[in-house]
mmCIF file of C-alpha atoms in Angstrom:
data_model
loop_
_atom_site.group_PDB
_atom_site.id
_atom_site.type_symbol
_atom_site.label_atom_id
_atom_site.label_comp_id
_atom_site.label_asym_id
_atom_site.label_seq_id
_atom_site.Cartn_x
_atom_site.Cartn_y
_atom_site.Cartn_z
ATOM 1 C CA ILE A 48 0.000 0.000 0.000
ATOM 2 C CA ILE A 49 1.329 3.393 -0.998
ATOM 3 C CA MET A 50 0.527 6.127 1.500
ATOM 4 C CA ALA A 51 -0.447 9.391 -0.109
ATOM 5 C CA SER A 52 0.206 12.551 1.824
ATOM 6 C CA ALA A 53 -2.726 13.831 3.848
ATOM 7 C CA PRO A 54 -4.554 17.013 2.842
ATOM 8 C CA LYS A 55 -2.895 20.116 4.231
ATOM 9 C CA ASP A 56 -4.605 22.708 6.351
ATOM 10 C CA CYS A 57 -4.253 26.381 5.464
ATOM 11 C CA ASN A 58 -4.124 29.564 7.471
ATOM 12 C CA GLN A 59 -7.100 31.091 5.632
ATOM 13 C CA ARG A 60 -9.388 28.242 6.745
ATOM 14 C CA ILE A 61 -8.274 28.725 10.359
ATOM 15 C CA ILE A 62 -8.851 32.495 10.212
ATOM 16 C CA GLY A 63 -12.266 32.010 8.581
ATOM 17 C CA SER A 64 -13.323 29.439 11.166
ATOM 18 C CA LYS A 65 -12.267 31.689 14.049
ATOM 19 C CA ALA A 66 -14.011 34.699 12.472
ATOM 20 C CA ARG A 67 -17.322 32.829 12.074
ATOM 21 C CA GLY A 68 -17.159 31.706 15.712
ATOM 22 C CA ILE A 69 -16.472 35.241 16.942
ATOM 23 C CA VAL A 70 -19.372 36.721 14.927
ATOM 24 C CA HIS A 71 -21.711 34.078 16.367
ATOM 25 C CA TYR A 72 -20.466 34.744 19.904
ATOM 26 C CA LYS A 73 -20.671 38.564 19.701
ATOM 27 C CA PHE A 74 -24.353 38.890 18.768
ATOM 28 C CA PRO A 75 -26.529 39.334 21.903
ATOM 29 C CA LYS A 76 -28.602 36.159 22.162
ATOM 30 C CA GLU A 77 -31.599 38.095 23.590
ATOM 31 C CA HIS A 78 -32.091 39.777 20.215
ATOM 32 C CA TRP A 79 -30.549 37.448 17.649
ATOM 33 C CA GLU A 80 -30.545 33.876 16.371
ATOM 34 C CA TYR A 81 -27.422 33.027 14.364
ATOM 35 C CA HIS A 82 -27.689 30.640 11.395
ATOM 36 C CA GLU A 83 -24.527 29.329 9.729
ATOM 37 C CA CYS A 84 -24.910 28.925 5.956
ATOM 38 C CA THR A 85 -23.697 25.633 4.585
ATOM 39 C CA GLY A 86 -23.159 24.417 1.042
ATOM 40 C CA THR A 87 -21.525 26.345 -1.759
ATOM 41 C CA ASP A 88 -20.459 29.851 -0.725
ATOM 42 C CA HIS A 89 -22.138 32.384 -3.015
ATOM 43 C CA GLY A 90 -21.559 35.376 -0.753
ATOM 44 C CA THR A 91 -23.641 34.768 2.356
ATOM 45 C CA ASP A 92 -21.801 33.114 5.246
ATOM 46 C CA CYS A 93 -24.518 33.565 7.856
ATOM 47 C CA ILE A 94 -28.028 34.793 8.447
ATOM 48 C CA ILE A 95 -28.745 36.521 11.729
ATOM 49 C CA GLU A 96 -32.416 36.688 12.605
ATOM 50 C CA LEU A 97 -33.877 39.407 14.822
ATOM 51 C CA ILE A 98 -35.970 38.520 17.885
ATOM 52 C CA GLU A 99 -38.251 41.125 19.490
ATOM 53 C CA ASN A 100 -40.430 40.568 22.567
ATOM 54 C CA GLU A 101 -39.328 36.916 22.526
ATOM 55 C CA GLU A 102 -40.778 36.478 19.016
ATOM 56 C CA PHE A 103 -39.141 35.800 15.669
ATOM 57 C CA ILE A 104 -40.399 38.634 13.441
ATOM 58 C CA ASN A 105 -38.877 37.509 10.105
ATOM 59 C CA LYS A 106 -36.346 40.345 9.945
ATOM 60 C CA LYS A 107 -32.846 39.210 9.050
ATOM 61 C CA ILE A 108 -29.329 40.251 8.230
ATOM 62 C CA GLU A 109 -27.393 38.342 5.598
ATOM 63 C CA GLY A 110 -23.690 38.394 6.393
ATOM 64 C CA GLN A 111 -20.365 37.988 4.617
ATOM 65 C CA ILE A 112 -17.615 37.289 7.180
ATOM 66 C CA LYS A 113 -13.968 38.214 6.652
ATOM 67 C CA GLY A 114 -11.353 37.664 9.330
ATOM 68 C CA CYS A 115 -7.947 39.228 9.769
ATOM 69 C CA ASN A 116 -5.082 38.635 12.209
ATOM 70 C CA CYS A 117 -3.725 42.145 11.771
ATOM 71 C CA PRO A 118 -6.474 44.607 10.773
ATOM 72 C CA GLN A 119 -4.309 47.612 11.680
ATOM 73 C CA LYS A 120 -2.661 47.227 8.256
ATOM 74 C CA MET A 121 -6.025 48.140 6.707
ATOM 75 C CA LYS A 122 -6.748 51.127 8.997
ATOM 76 C CA ARG A 123 -7.326 54.529 7.382
ATOM 77 C CA GLU A 124 -8.327 57.428 9.678
ATOM 78 C CA ASN A 125 -11.687 56.431 11.253
ATOM 79 C CA ALA A 126 -12.249 53.314 9.145
ATOM 80 C CA PHE A 127 -10.758 50.133 7.772
ATOM 81 C CA SER A 128 -10.261 50.047 4.012
ATOM 82 C CA PHE A 129 -11.223 46.603 2.724
ATOM 83 C CA PRO A 130 -11.024 45.350 -0.886
ATOM 84 C CA MET A 131 -14.383 43.607 -1.377
ATOM 85 C CA GLU A 132 -15.022 41.478 -4.455
ATOM 86 C CA VAL A 133 -17.383 43.126 -6.950
ATOM 87 C CA LYS A 134 -19.284 39.863 -7.456
ATOM 88 C CA THR A 135 -19.987 39.687 -3.689
ATOM 89 C CA ILE A 136 -21.092 43.335 -3.639
ATOM 90 C CA LYS A 137 -23.466 42.731 -6.555
ATOM 91 C CA TYR A 138 -24.813 39.652 -4.806
ATOM 92 C CA GLY A 139 -25.409 41.641 -1.599
ATOM 93 C CA LEU A 140 -26.985 44.589 -3.396
ATOM 94 C CA GLY A 141 -29.461 42.169 -4.969
ATOM 95 C CA SER A 142 -30.900 41.222 -1.587
ATOM 96 C CA SER A 143 -34.040 42.862 -0.224
ATOM 97 C CA SER A 144 -32.733 42.086 3.292
ATOM 98 C CA ALA A 145 -29.797 43.925 4.820
ATOM 99 C CA PHE A 146 -26.474 42.517 3.574
ATOM 100 C CA ILE A 147 -23.576 43.246 5.908
ATOM 101 C CA LEU A 148 -19.835 42.763 5.645
ATOM 102 C CA PHE A 149 -18.514 41.583 9.025
ATOM 103 C CA TYR A 150 -14.816 42.331 9.382
ATOM 104 C CA VAL A 151 -13.358 40.417 12.325
ATOM 105 C CA ASP A 152 -10.213 41.329 14.248
ATOM 106 C CA ILE A 153 -9.306 37.773 15.305
ATOM 107 C CA GLY A 154 -6.713 38.728 17.937
ATOM 108 C CA ASN A 155 -8.897 41.216 19.799
ATOM 109 C CA GLU A 156 -12.194 39.438 19.033
ATOM 110 C CA ILE A 157 -13.821 42.611 17.688
ATOM 111 C CA VAL A 158 -16.444 42.432 14.941
ATOM 112 C CA TYR A 159 -16.787 45.529 12.769
ATOM 113 C CA TYR A 160 -19.657 45.796 10.304
ATOM 114 C CA LEU A 161 -20.610 47.629 7.135
ATOM 115 C CA PRO A 162 -24.193 47.548 5.779
ATOM 116 C CA ILE A 163 -23.441 47.251 2.057
ATOM 117 C CA GLN A 164 -26.736 48.607 0.677
ATOM 118 C CA ASP A 165 -26.619 51.667 2.964
ATOM 119 C CA TYR A 166 -22.978 52.237 2.018
ATOM 120 C CA PHE A 167 -23.799 52.286 -1.706
ATOM 121 C CA ILE A 168 -26.890 54.464 -1.189
ATOM 122 C CA ALA A 169 -24.671 56.960 0.672
ATOM 123 C CA ASN A 170 -21.985 56.725 -2.052
ATOM 124 C CA PRO A 171 -23.937 56.540 -5.351
ATOM 125 C CA ASN A 172 -20.787 57.168 -7.418
ATOM 126 C CA LEU A 173 -19.683 53.623 -6.511
ATOM 127 C CA PHE A 174 -22.481 52.060 -8.591
ATOM 128 C CA GLU A 175 -20.627 52.836 -11.842
ATOM 129 C CA LEU A 176 -17.594 50.869 -10.574
ATOM 130 C CA LEU A 177 -19.735 47.738 -10.429
ATOM 131 C CA ASN A 178 -19.838 47.597 -14.228
ATOM 132 C CA SER A 179 -16.154 48.337 -14.784
ATOM 133 C CA ASP A 180 -13.357 45.785 -15.173
ATOM 134 C CA GLN A 181 -12.433 46.064 -11.496
ATOM 135 C CA LYS A 182 -12.479 42.818 -9.529
ATOM 136 C CA THR A 183 -12.626 44.580 -6.131
ATOM 137 C CA ILE A 184 -13.857 47.867 -4.693
ATOM 138 C CA ASN A 185 -12.350 49.287 -1.525
ATOM 139 C CA VAL A 186 -15.100 49.829 1.003
ATOM 140 C CA HIS A 187 -14.562 51.704 4.269
ATOM 141 C CA ILE A 188 -15.771 50.104 7.499
ATOM 142 C CA PRO A 189 -16.182 52.692 10.285
ATOM 143 C CA LEU A 190 -14.286 51.890 13.478
ATOM 144 C CA ASP A 191 -17.440 52.846 15.419
ATOM 145 C CA ASN A 192 -19.508 50.075 13.779
ATOM 146 C CA VAL A 193 -18.865 47.303 16.321
ATOM 147 C CA VAL A 194 -21.122 44.354 17.125
ATOM 148 C CA SER A 195 -21.807 44.576 20.871
ATOM 149 C CA GLU A 196 -24.525 44.389 23.516
ATOM 150 C CA ASP A 197 -25.557 47.888 22.385
ATOM 151 C CA ASP A 198 -27.072 46.603 19.155
ATOM 152 C CA PHE A 199 -29.790 49.213 18.499
ATOM 153 C CA ASP A 200 -28.332 50.227 15.109
ATOM 154 C CA LEU A 201 -28.083 46.600 13.951
ATOM 155 C CA ARG A 202 -31.696 45.956 14.994
ATOM 156 C CA GLN A 203 -32.782 48.953 12.887
ATOM 157 C CA ILE A 204 -30.691 47.747 9.944
ATOM 158 C CA ALA A 205 -32.327 44.298 10.172
ATOM 159 C CA LYS A 206 -35.735 45.963 9.744
ATOM 160 C CA SER A 207 -34.648 47.637 6.495
ATOM 161 C CA VAL A 208 -36.014 46.564 3.133
ATOM 162 C CA TYR A 209 -34.194 47.407 -0.096
ATOM 163 C CA VAL A 210 -35.478 47.603 -3.675
ATOM 164 C CA ASP A 211 -33.837 48.282 -7.017
ATOM 165 C CA GLY A 212 -34.377 51.760 -8.354
ATOM 166 C CA PRO A 213 -33.847 53.375 -11.761
ATOM 167 C CA ALA A 214 -30.425 53.102 -13.455
ATOM 168 C CA SER A 215 -29.184 50.306 -11.195
ATOM 169 C CA SER A 216 -29.497 52.439 -8.079
ATOM 170 C CA LEU A 217 -30.948 51.216 -4.849
ATOM 171 C CA ARG A 218 -33.297 52.613 -2.253
ATOM 172 C CA LYS A 219 -34.455 51.794 1.229
ATOM 173 C CA VAL A 220 -38.220 51.474 1.786
#
């Protein structure tokens, strides 16, 4: 019998696994139910469902999770600059539910977030980049957007509904 070498682990899998665990852990369980997405990854890593008055109200956040061991390298003034894949942005913008990029500082166990639809509504000039030859667009995740027990803003975001507008724009209803 010839022994083949065993599959090798990689650092990116370890970082991703840690990041998913931290996101799950950081959401206050009184307000949120975390669902891990399985199967082929098309852009959504998790769905976090809002709970109000001990009831599931069918308001959700779809999340893309990215982890980093050293996020300080990406820091710019009051935000992290993150190169997000255009195909993932397009996928997120196509959702009527809130689609959020979760950027996880693995070492300090801090989860930063960026609501993608709101970001593009606030920066309409970015829509034209979606149809260019660029593979990524640098988005800026505010340092103040942290998943914590004070989750009022995230609860409001989960209640948002988005629809396509004219000329590939987007609006919140």
